[in-house]
N, CA and C atoms as an extended XYZ file, in Angstrom:
447
Properties=species:S:1:pos:R:3:atomname:S:1:resname:S:1:resid:I:1 pbc="F F F"
N       193.362      154.436       33.220 N   MET     1
C       193.913      153.691       34.344 CA  MET     1
C       192.930      153.760       35.506 C   MET     1
N       192.670      152.614       36.097 N   LYS     2
C       191.787      152.526       37.260 CA  LYS     2
C       192.633      152.158       38.472 C   LYS     2
N       192.448      152.903       39.554 N   ILE     3
C       193.273      152.751       40.751 CA  ILE     3
C       192.447      152.290       41.936 C   ILE     3
N       193.005      151.362       42.686 N   CYS     4
C       192.456      150.939       43.977 CA  CYS     4
C       193.363      151.518       45.048 C   CYS     4
N       192.796      152.341       45.909 N   LEU     5
C       193.529      152.903       47.040 CA  LEU     5
C       193.045      152.170       48.283 C   LEU     5
N       193.926      151.418       48.908 N   VAL     6
C       193.522      150.571       50.025 CA  VAL     6
C       194.356      150.869       51.255 C   VAL     6
N       193.678      151.025       52.389 N   GLY     7
C       194.397      151.270       53.629 CA  GLY     7
C       193.470      151.441       54.803 C   GLY     7
N       194.028      151.355       55.970 N   SER     8
C       193.285      151.600       57.196 CA  SER     8
C       192.805      153.039       57.218 C   SER     8
N       191.783      153.288       58.033 N   SER     9
C       191.369      154.679       58.208 CA  SER     9
C       192.405      155.375       59.098 C   SER     9
N       192.218      156.646       59.345 N   GLY    10
C       193.174      157.391       60.154 CA  GLY    10
C       194.368      157.847       59.339 C   GLY    10
N       195.570      157.679       59.883 N   GLY    11
C       196.789      158.175       59.245 CA  GLY    11
C       197.100      157.538       57.907 C   GLY    11
N       196.832      156.252       57.770 N   HIS    12
C       197.095      155.582       56.491 CA  HIS    12
C       196.203      156.158       55.396 C   HIS    12
N       194.945      156.366       55.722 N   LEU    13
C       194.019      156.957       54.764 CA  LEU    13
C       194.435      158.390       54.437 C   LEU    13
N       194.864      159.123       55.423 N   THR    14
C       195.336      160.503       55.208 CA  THR    14
C       196.519      160.511       54.244 C   THR    14
N       197.449      159.577       54.424 N   HIS    15
C       198.588      159.472       53.502 CA  HIS    15
C       198.105      159.313       52.064 C   HIS    15
N       197.179      158.390       51.852 N   LEU    16
C       196.673      158.133       50.502 CA  LEU    16
C       195.914      159.333       49.950 C   LEU    16
N       195.175      159.994       50.802 N   TYR    17
C       194.405      161.157       50.349 CA  TYR    17
C       195.332      162.297       49.922 C   TYR    17
N       196.495      162.384       50.549 N   MET    18
C       197.453      163.436       50.208 CA  MET    18
C       198.053      163.241       48.817 C   MET    18
N       197.825      162.095       48.218 N   LEU    19
C       198.271      161.838       46.848 CA  LEU    19
C       197.249      162.336       45.823 C   LEU    19
N       196.312      163.146       46.273 N   LYS    20
C       195.219      163.616       45.417 CA  LYS    20
C       195.682      164.181       44.077 C   LYS    20
N       196.765      164.943       44.007 N   PRO    21
C       197.209      165.422       42.687 CA  PRO    21
C       197.469      164.282       41.692 C   PRO    21
N       197.825      163.116       42.210 N   PHE    22
C       198.062      161.966       41.333 CA  PHE    22
C       196.751      161.303       40.915 C   PHE    22
N       195.836      161.055       41.876 N   TRP    23
C       194.661      160.239       41.591 CA  TRP    23
C       193.397      161.010       41.215 C   TRP    23
N       193.372      162.335       41.417 N   GLU    24
C       192.109      163.050       41.267 CA  GLU    24
C       191.519      163.008       39.858 C   GLU    24
N       192.321      162.855       38.834 N   ASN    25
C       191.792      162.814       37.466 CA  ASN    25
C       191.756      161.404       36.892 C   ASN    25
N       191.834      160.416       37.783 N   LYS    26
C       191.812      159.024       37.339 CA  LYS    26
C       190.596      158.311       37.942 C   LYS    26
N       190.150      157.285       37.254 N   GLU    27
C       189.090      156.450       37.804 CA  GLU    27
C       189.668      155.726       39.013 C   GLU    27
N       188.921      155.688       40.096 N   ARG    28
C       189.463      155.139       41.332 CA  ARG    28
C       188.347      154.652       42.246 C   ARG    28
N       188.769      153.863       43.215 N   PHE    29
C       187.891      153.465       44.315 CA  PHE    29
C       188.763      153.202       45.529 C   PHE    29
N       188.132      153.183       46.679 N   TRP    30
C       188.823      153.081       47.954 CA  TRP    30
C       188.361      151.844       48.710 C   TRP    30
N       189.275      151.264       49.482 N   VAL    31
C       188.944      150.197       50.416 CA  VAL    31
C       189.520      150.612       51.753 C   VAL    31
N       188.646      150.764       52.739 N   THR    32
C       189.096      151.203       54.049 CA  THR    32
C       188.063      150.803       55.101 C   THR    32
N       188.336      151.140       56.340 N   PHE    33
C       187.415      150.825       57.428 CA  PHE    33
C       186.183      151.720       57.335 C   PHE    33
N       185.052      151.178       57.666 N   ASP    34
C       183.804      151.942       57.680 CA  ASP    34
C       183.712      152.697       59.004 C   ASP    34
N       184.505      153.757       59.084 N   LYS    35
C       184.543      154.608       60.282 CA  LYS    35
C       184.222      156.038       59.870 C   LYS    35
N       183.884      156.848       60.849 N   GLU    36
C       183.435      158.213       60.570 CA  GLU    36
C       184.453      159.035       59.784 C   GLU    36
N       185.739      158.928       60.136 N   ASP    37
C       186.738      159.730       59.417 CA  ASP    37
C       186.790      159.345       57.944 C   ASP    37
N       186.691      158.057       57.657 N   ALA    38
C       186.726      157.599       56.264 CA  ALA    38
C       185.455      158.014       55.533 C   ALA    38
N       184.300      157.825       56.161 N   ARG    39
C       183.034      158.220       55.520 CA  ARG    39
C       183.025      159.715       55.221 C   ARG    39
N       183.543      160.508       56.115 N   SER    40
C       183.571      161.962       55.930 CA  SER    40
C       184.527      162.362       54.809 C   SER    40
N       185.741      161.852       54.858 N   LEU    41
C       186.755      162.201       53.870 CA  LEU    41
C       186.384      161.713       52.471 C   LEU    41
N       185.765      160.554       52.403 N   LEU    42
C       185.486      159.914       51.111 CA  LEU    42
C       184.008      159.977       50.732 C   LEU    42
N       183.288      160.971       51.235 N   LYS    43
C       181.838      161.028       51.032 CA  LYS    43
C       181.430      161.065       49.559 C   LYS    43
N       182.257      161.598       48.694 N   ASP    44
C       181.940      161.663       47.264 CA  ASP    44
C       182.709      160.638       46.443 C   ASP    44
N       183.307      159.671       47.103 N   GLU    45
C       184.133      158.665       46.443 CA  GLU    45
C       183.464      157.290       46.524 C   GLU    45
N       183.849      156.389       45.632 N   VAL    46
C       183.422      154.996       45.723 CA  VAL    46
C       184.281      154.336       46.793 C   VAL    46
N       183.618      153.776       47.810 N   MET    47
C       184.350      153.187       48.921 CA  MET    47
C       183.760      151.828       49.281 C   MET    47
N       184.646      150.855       49.449 N   TYR    48
C       184.251      149.537       49.908 CA  TYR    48
C       184.763      149.364       51.331 C   TYR    48
N       183.906      148.944       52.251 N   PRO    49
C       184.372      148.735       53.625 CA  PRO    49
C       185.103      147.412       53.770 C   PRO    49
N       186.047      147.393       54.675 N   CYS    50
C       186.740      146.157       55.014 CA  CYS    50
C       186.658      145.960       56.518 C   CYS    50
N       187.084      144.810       56.972 N   TYR    51
C       186.957      144.443       58.382 CA  TYR    51
C       188.144      144.929       59.195 C   TYR    51
N       187.882      145.303       60.416 N   TYR    52
C       188.904      145.738       61.364 CA  TYR    52
C       188.514      145.235       62.742 C   TYR    52
N       189.454      145.133       63.659 N   PRO    53
C       190.874      145.451       63.532 CA  PRO    53
C       191.580      144.442       62.629 C   PRO    53
N       192.704      144.875       62.069 N   THR    54
C       193.421      144.028       61.124 CA  THR    54
C       194.765      143.541       61.647 C   THR    54
N       195.457      144.341       62.417 N   ASN    55
C       196.809      143.972       62.838 CA  ASN    55
C       196.788      142.731       63.725 C   ASN    55
N       197.477      141.715       63.218 N   ARG    56
C       197.620      140.446       63.933 CA  ARG    56
C       196.259      139.820       64.260 C   ARG    56
N       195.293      140.006       63.375 N   ASN    57
C       193.948      139.463       63.552 CA  ASN    57
C       193.674      138.514       62.380 C   ASN    57
N       193.901      137.234       62.615 N   PHE    58
C       193.797      136.241       61.543 CA  PHE    58
C       192.379      136.163       60.976 C   PHE    58
N       191.384      136.235       61.844 N   LYS    59
C       189.991      136.151       61.391 CA  LYS    59
C       189.684      137.252       60.379 C   LYS    59
N       190.097      138.480       60.672 N   ASN    60
C       189.817      139.578       59.750 CA  ASN    60
C       190.716      139.549       58.522 C   ASN    60
N       191.888      138.942       58.622 N   LEU    61
C       192.719      138.732       57.432 CA  LEU    61
C       191.974      137.835       56.446 C   LEU    61
N       191.393      136.769       56.954 N   VAL    62
C       190.620      135.864       56.098 CA  VAL    62
C       189.407      136.588       55.526 C   VAL    62
N       188.685      137.308       56.366 N   ARG    63
C       187.498      138.041       55.907 CA  ARG    63
C       187.878      139.082       54.851 C   ARG    63
N       188.987      139.776       55.057 N   ASN    64
C       189.424      140.785       54.088 CA  ASN    64
C       189.961      140.168       52.805 C   ASN    64
N       190.416      138.932       52.881 N   THR    65
C       190.808      138.228       51.660 CA  THR    65
C       189.584      138.019       50.775 C   THR    65
N       188.474      137.661       51.381 N   PHE    66
C       187.235      137.503       50.607 CA  PHE    66
C       186.729      138.843       50.082 C   PHE    66
N       186.887      139.908       50.865 N   VAL    67
C       186.545      141.258       50.372 CA  VAL    67
C       187.413      141.578       49.160 C   VAL    67
N       188.697      141.285       49.253 N   ALA    68
C       189.623      141.581       48.154 CA  ALA    68
C       189.239      140.804       46.894 C   ALA    68
N       188.909      139.543       47.036 N   ILE    69
C       188.501      138.747       45.869 CA  ILE    69
C       187.288      139.390       45.206 C   ILE    69
N       186.297      139.710       45.995 N   LYS    70
C       185.048      140.288       45.475 CA  LYS    70
C       185.290      141.643       44.807 C   LYS    70
N       185.992      142.528       45.501 N   VAL    71
C       186.204      143.884       45.000 CA  VAL    71
C       187.115      143.887       43.764 C   VAL    71
N       188.206      143.147       43.809 N   LEU    72
C       189.127      143.137       42.668 CA  LEU    72
C       188.483      142.527       41.422 C   LEU    72
N       187.673      141.508       41.602 N   ARG    73
C       186.957      140.925       40.457 CA  ARG    73
C       185.948      141.911       39.873 C   ARG    73
N       185.259      142.612       40.752 N   LYS    74
C       184.232      143.554       40.296 CA  LYS    74
C       184.843      144.782       39.628 C   LYS    74
N       185.818      145.400       40.268 N   GLU    75
C       186.353      146.688       39.819 CA  GLU    75
C       187.459      146.575       38.768 C   GLU    75
N       188.211      145.490       38.799 N   LYS    76
C       189.301      145.264       37.842 CA  LYS    76
C       190.273      146.454       37.724 C   LYS    76
N       190.898      146.834       38.841 N   PRO    77
C       191.846      147.953       38.784 CA  PRO    77
C       193.127      147.568       38.054 C   PRO    77
N       193.815      148.572       37.553 N   ASP    78
C       195.121      148.362       36.926 CA  ASP    78
C       196.248      148.476       37.944 C   ASP    78
N       195.999      149.255       38.997 N   LEU    79
C       197.028      149.610       39.964 CA  LEU    79
C       196.431      149.631       41.357 C   LEU    79
N       197.159      149.058       42.317 N   ILE    80
C       196.773      149.096       43.722 CA  ILE    80
C       197.839      149.911       44.436 C   ILE    80
N       197.385      150.889       45.222 N   ILE    81
C       198.302      151.726       46.001 CA  ILE    81
C       197.883      151.635       47.466 C   ILE    81
N       198.873      151.482       48.343 N   SER    82
C       198.588      151.438       49.774 CA  SER    82
C       199.732      152.039       50.567 C   SER    82
N       199.367      152.541       51.730 N   SER    83
C       200.362      152.951       52.712 CA  SER    83
C       200.149      152.151       54.001 C   SER    83
N       199.411      151.062       53.908 N   GLY    84
C       199.157      150.190       55.048 CA  GLY    84
C       197.777      150.424       55.631 C   GLY    84
N       197.408      149.771       56.575 N   ALA    85
C       198.181      148.735       57.236 CA  ALA    85
C       197.743      147.373       56.702 C   ALA    85
N       197.460      146.449       57.595 N   ALA    86
C       197.320      145.041       57.237 CA  ALA    86
C       196.297      144.735       56.153 C   ALA    86
N       195.283      145.545       55.992 N   VAL    87
C       194.282      145.271       54.947 CA  VAL    87
C       194.919      145.261       53.558 C   VAL    87
N       196.055      145.899       53.407 N   ALA    88
C       196.739      145.923       52.113 CA  ALA    88
C       197.253      144.546       51.704 C   ALA    88
N       197.587      143.715       52.652 N   VAL    89
C       198.246      142.441       52.358 CA  VAL    89
C       197.422      141.549       51.427 C   VAL    89
N       196.164      141.225       51.744 N   PRO    90
C       195.428      140.365       50.808 CA  PRO    90
C       195.184      141.037       49.457 C   PRO    90
N       194.991      142.336       49.445 N   PHE    91
C       194.793      143.038       48.175 CA  PHE    91
C       196.045      142.948       47.304 C   PHE    91
N       197.218      143.133       47.881 N   PHE    92
C       198.452      143.060       47.102 CA  PHE    92
C       198.689      141.653       46.549 C   PHE    92
N       198.563      140.658       47.389 N   TYR    93
C       198.861      139.304       46.924 CA  TYR    93
C       197.863      138.832       45.863 C   TYR    93
N       196.591      139.124       46.050 N   LEU    94
C       195.605      138.745       45.033 CA  LEU    94
C       195.787      139.552       43.755 C   LEU    94
N       196.086      140.831       43.895 N   ALA    95
C       196.313      141.663       42.711 CA  ALA    95
C       197.497      141.142       41.900 C   ALA    95
N       198.559      140.741       42.566 N   LYS    96
C       199.721      140.198       41.852 CA  LYS    96
C       199.348      138.918       41.112 C   LYS    96
N       198.530      138.072       41.725 N   LEU    97
C       198.075      136.856       41.043 CA  LEU    97
C       197.257      137.189       39.797 C   LEU    97
N       196.619      138.354       39.809 N   MET    98
C       195.804      138.803       38.671 CA  MET    98
C       196.625      139.607       37.667 C   MET    98
N       197.928      139.752       37.932 N   GLY    99
C       198.792      140.478       37.004 CA  GLY    99
C       198.722      141.989       37.120 C   GLY    99
N       198.262      142.494       38.261 N   LYS   100
C       198.135      143.938       38.470 CA  LYS   100
C       199.402      144.512       39.101 C   LYS   100
N       199.593      145.806       38.948 N   LYS   101
C       200.731      146.506       39.540 CA  LYS   101
C       200.377      146.973       40.950 C   LYS   101
N       201.378      146.953       41.835 N   CYS   102
C       201.179      147.347       43.232 CA  CYS   102
C       202.271      148.321       43.669 C   CYS   102
N       201.848      149.397       44.301 N   ILE   103
C       202.780      150.380       44.856 CA  ILE   103
C       202.491      150.511       46.343 C   ILE   103
N       203.535      150.348       47.122 N   TYR   104
C       203.399      150.491       48.576 CA  TYR   104
C       204.230      151.677       49.044 C   TYR   104
N       203.652      152.470       49.929 N   ILE   105
C       204.338      153.631       50.504 CA  ILE   105
C       204.482      153.380       51.998 C   ILE   105
N       205.717      153.177       52.444 N   GLU   106
C       205.953      152.966       53.878 CA  GLU   106
C       205.653      154.266       54.609 C   GLU   106
N       205.037      154.144       55.769 N   VAL   107
C       204.542      155.318       56.487 CA  VAL   107
C       205.665      156.243       56.947 C   VAL   107
N       205.318      157.499       57.085 N   PHE   108
C       206.254      158.571       57.408 CA  PHE   108
C       206.931      158.384       58.760 C   PHE   108
N       206.222      157.816       59.726 N   ASP   109
C       206.785      157.728       61.074 CA  ASP   109
C       207.778      156.582       61.251 C   ASP   109
N       208.030      155.818       60.197 N   ARG   110
C       209.060      154.779       60.259 CA  ARG   110
C       210.325      155.317       59.613 C   ARG   110
N       211.346      155.504       60.440 N   ILE   111
C       212.598      156.095       59.959 CA  ILE   111
C       213.695      155.050       59.780 C   ILE   111
N       213.691      154.017       60.633 N   ASP   112
C       214.760      153.028       60.538 CA  ASP   112
C       214.320      151.599       60.839 C   ASP   112
N       213.006      151.373       60.960 N   ARG   113
C       212.478      150.033       61.212 CA  ARG   113
C       211.276      149.784       60.313 C   ARG   113
N       211.119      148.571       59.822 N   PRO   114
C       209.994      148.278       58.934 CA  PRO   114
C       208.696      148.065       59.698 C   PRO   114
N       207.591      148.303       59.022 N   THR   115
C       206.295      147.896       59.551 CA  THR   115
C       206.083      146.432       59.169 C   THR   115
N       205.188      145.764       59.853 N   LEU   116
C       204.880      144.382       59.512 CA  LEU   116
C       204.294      144.310       58.102 C   LEU   116
N       203.388      145.207       57.772 N   THR   117
C       202.806      145.208       56.432 CA  THR   117
C       203.872      145.455       55.379 C   THR   117
N       204.757      146.406       55.638 N   GLY   118
C       205.849      146.666       54.697 CA  GLY   118
C       206.680      145.429       54.449 C   GLY   118
N       207.026      144.709       55.506 N   LYS   119
C       207.820      143.480       55.351 CA  LYS   119
C       207.075      142.436       54.523 C   LYS   119
N       205.755      142.362       54.695 N   LEU   120
C       204.973      141.342       53.992 CA  LEU   120
C       204.783      141.647       52.510 C   LEU   120
N       204.666      142.933       52.158 N   VAL   121
C       204.411      143.253       50.742 CA  VAL   121
C       205.671      143.640       49.966 C   VAL   121
N       206.759      143.915       50.645 N   TYR   122
C       208.002      144.310       49.976 CA  TYR   122
C       208.431      143.342       48.874 C   TYR   122
N       208.362      142.028       49.110 N   PRO   123
C       208.831      141.101       48.063 CA  PRO   123
C       208.010      141.146       46.769 C   PRO   123
N       206.773      141.598       46.831 N   ILE   124
C       205.922      141.553       45.641 CA  ILE   124
C       205.549      142.918       45.088 C   ILE   124
N       205.869      143.988       45.810 N   ALA   125
C       205.510      145.331       45.339 CA  ALA   125
C       206.310      145.683       44.084 C   ALA   125
N       205.629      146.266       43.103 N   ASP   126
C       206.320      146.716       41.895 CA  ASP   126
C       207.161      147.949       42.182 C   ASP   126
N       206.651      148.807       43.019 N   LYS   127
C       207.394      149.974       43.517 CA  LYS   127
C       207.173      150.025       45.022 C   LYS   127
N       208.245      150.202       45.748 N   PHE   128
C       208.179      150.309       47.205 CA  PHE   128
C       208.799      151.654       47.550 C   PHE   128
N       208.008      152.534       48.100 N   ILE   129
C       208.441      153.908       48.340 CA  ILE   129
C       208.639      154.143       49.831 C   ILE   129
N       209.766      154.765       50.159 N   VAL   130
C       210.036      155.174       51.536 CA  VAL   130
C       210.148      156.692       51.577 C   VAL   130
N       210.022      157.235       52.778 N   GLN   131
C       210.031      158.686       52.932 CA  GLN   131
C       211.263      159.196       53.686 C   GLN   131
N       212.169      158.281       54.001 N   TRP   132
C       213.409      158.623       54.689 CA  TRP   132
C       214.555      157.851       54.050 C   TRP   132
N       215.673      158.484       53.844 N   GLU   133
C       216.833      157.817       53.255 CA  GLU   133
C       217.302      156.644       54.114 C   GLU   133
N       217.168      156.762       55.429 N   GLU   134
C       217.581      155.690       56.339 CA  GLU   134
C       216.835      154.382       56.063 C   GLU   134
N       215.640      154.476       55.536 N   MET   135
C       214.843      153.275       55.269 CA  MET   135
C       215.386      152.454       54.104 C   MET   135
N       216.276      153.036       53.313 N   LYS   136
C       216.890      152.275       52.221 CA  LYS   136
C       217.794      151.165       52.775 C   LYS   136
N       218.264      151.317       54.003 N   ALA   137
C       219.032      150.250       54.641 CA  ALA   137
C       218.112      149.080       55.004 C   ALA   137
N       216.854      149.371       55.262 N   VAL   138
C       215.864      148.348       55.606 CA  VAL   138
C       215.301      147.698       54.343 C   VAL   138
N       215.013      148.536       53.349 N   TYR   139
C       214.423      148.095       52.083 CA  TYR   139
C       215.350      148.531       50.936 C   TYR   139
N       216.359      147.745       50.607 N   PRO   140
C       217.366      148.168       49.617 CA  PRO   140
C       216.812      148.515       48.231 C   PRO   140
N       215.723      147.874       47.816 N   LYS   141
C       215.165      148.158       46.482 CA  LYS   141
C       214.171      149.318       46.494 C   LYS   141
N       213.975      149.934       47.644 N   ALA   142
C       212.996      151.017       47.764 CA  ALA   142
C       213.456      152.283       47.052 C   ALA   142
N       212.497      153.113       46.766 N   ILE   143
C       212.739      154.422       46.190 CA  ILE   143
C       212.405      155.460       47.254 C   ILE   143
N       213.327      156.361       47.528 N   ASN   144
C       213.061      157.420       48.497 CA  ASN   144
C       212.557      158.638       47.751 C   ASN   144
N       211.283      158.939       47.918 N   LEU   145
C       210.712      160.136       47.292 CA  LEU   145
C       210.546      161.279       48.284 C   LEU   145
N       211.021      161.067       49.513 N   GLY   146
C       210.872      162.103       50.518 CA  GLY   146
C       209.470      162.089       51.092 C   GLY   146
N       209.191      163.097       51.877 N   SER   147
C       207.927      163.172       52.611 CA  SER   147
C       206.737      163.488       51.699 C   SER   147
N       205.650      162.820       51.965 N   ILE   148
C       204.383      163.137       51.297 CA  ILE   148
C       203.817      164.423       51.885 C   ILE   148
N       204.140      164.708       53.127 N   PHE   149
C       203.530      165.853       53.823 CA  PHE   149
C       203.974      167.158       53.242 C   PHE   149
């Protein structure tokens, strides 16, 4: 199984990195911002940079769509995992068109309101994971696995 881990740098990247027991023995690559925290954390990993800022930035959404086309065609992952933010959107939609599985993890700091990225990928995610039981009222088909922390 080959995994694509896609997300913004900072807290979103930290969330994905905390899943290390799951991904450490699998073939994988990362898509994130080319920032110091990401370069440091992922120094021994395959990493593709994406454009930022992403939130409510149409120009970078388009640019990241082209990154997603290029990276997904080249790497051919079986599974895409993200905890946000907006860079996940083009990767999820293109991956679904390619018949790939997508798992989204809503961020820990959302207890009773959705993120914009969560709202956009919820309809197409194969698994949608929340970290608070209250979020099941927001995302009825979600699975509550509790805190990643």
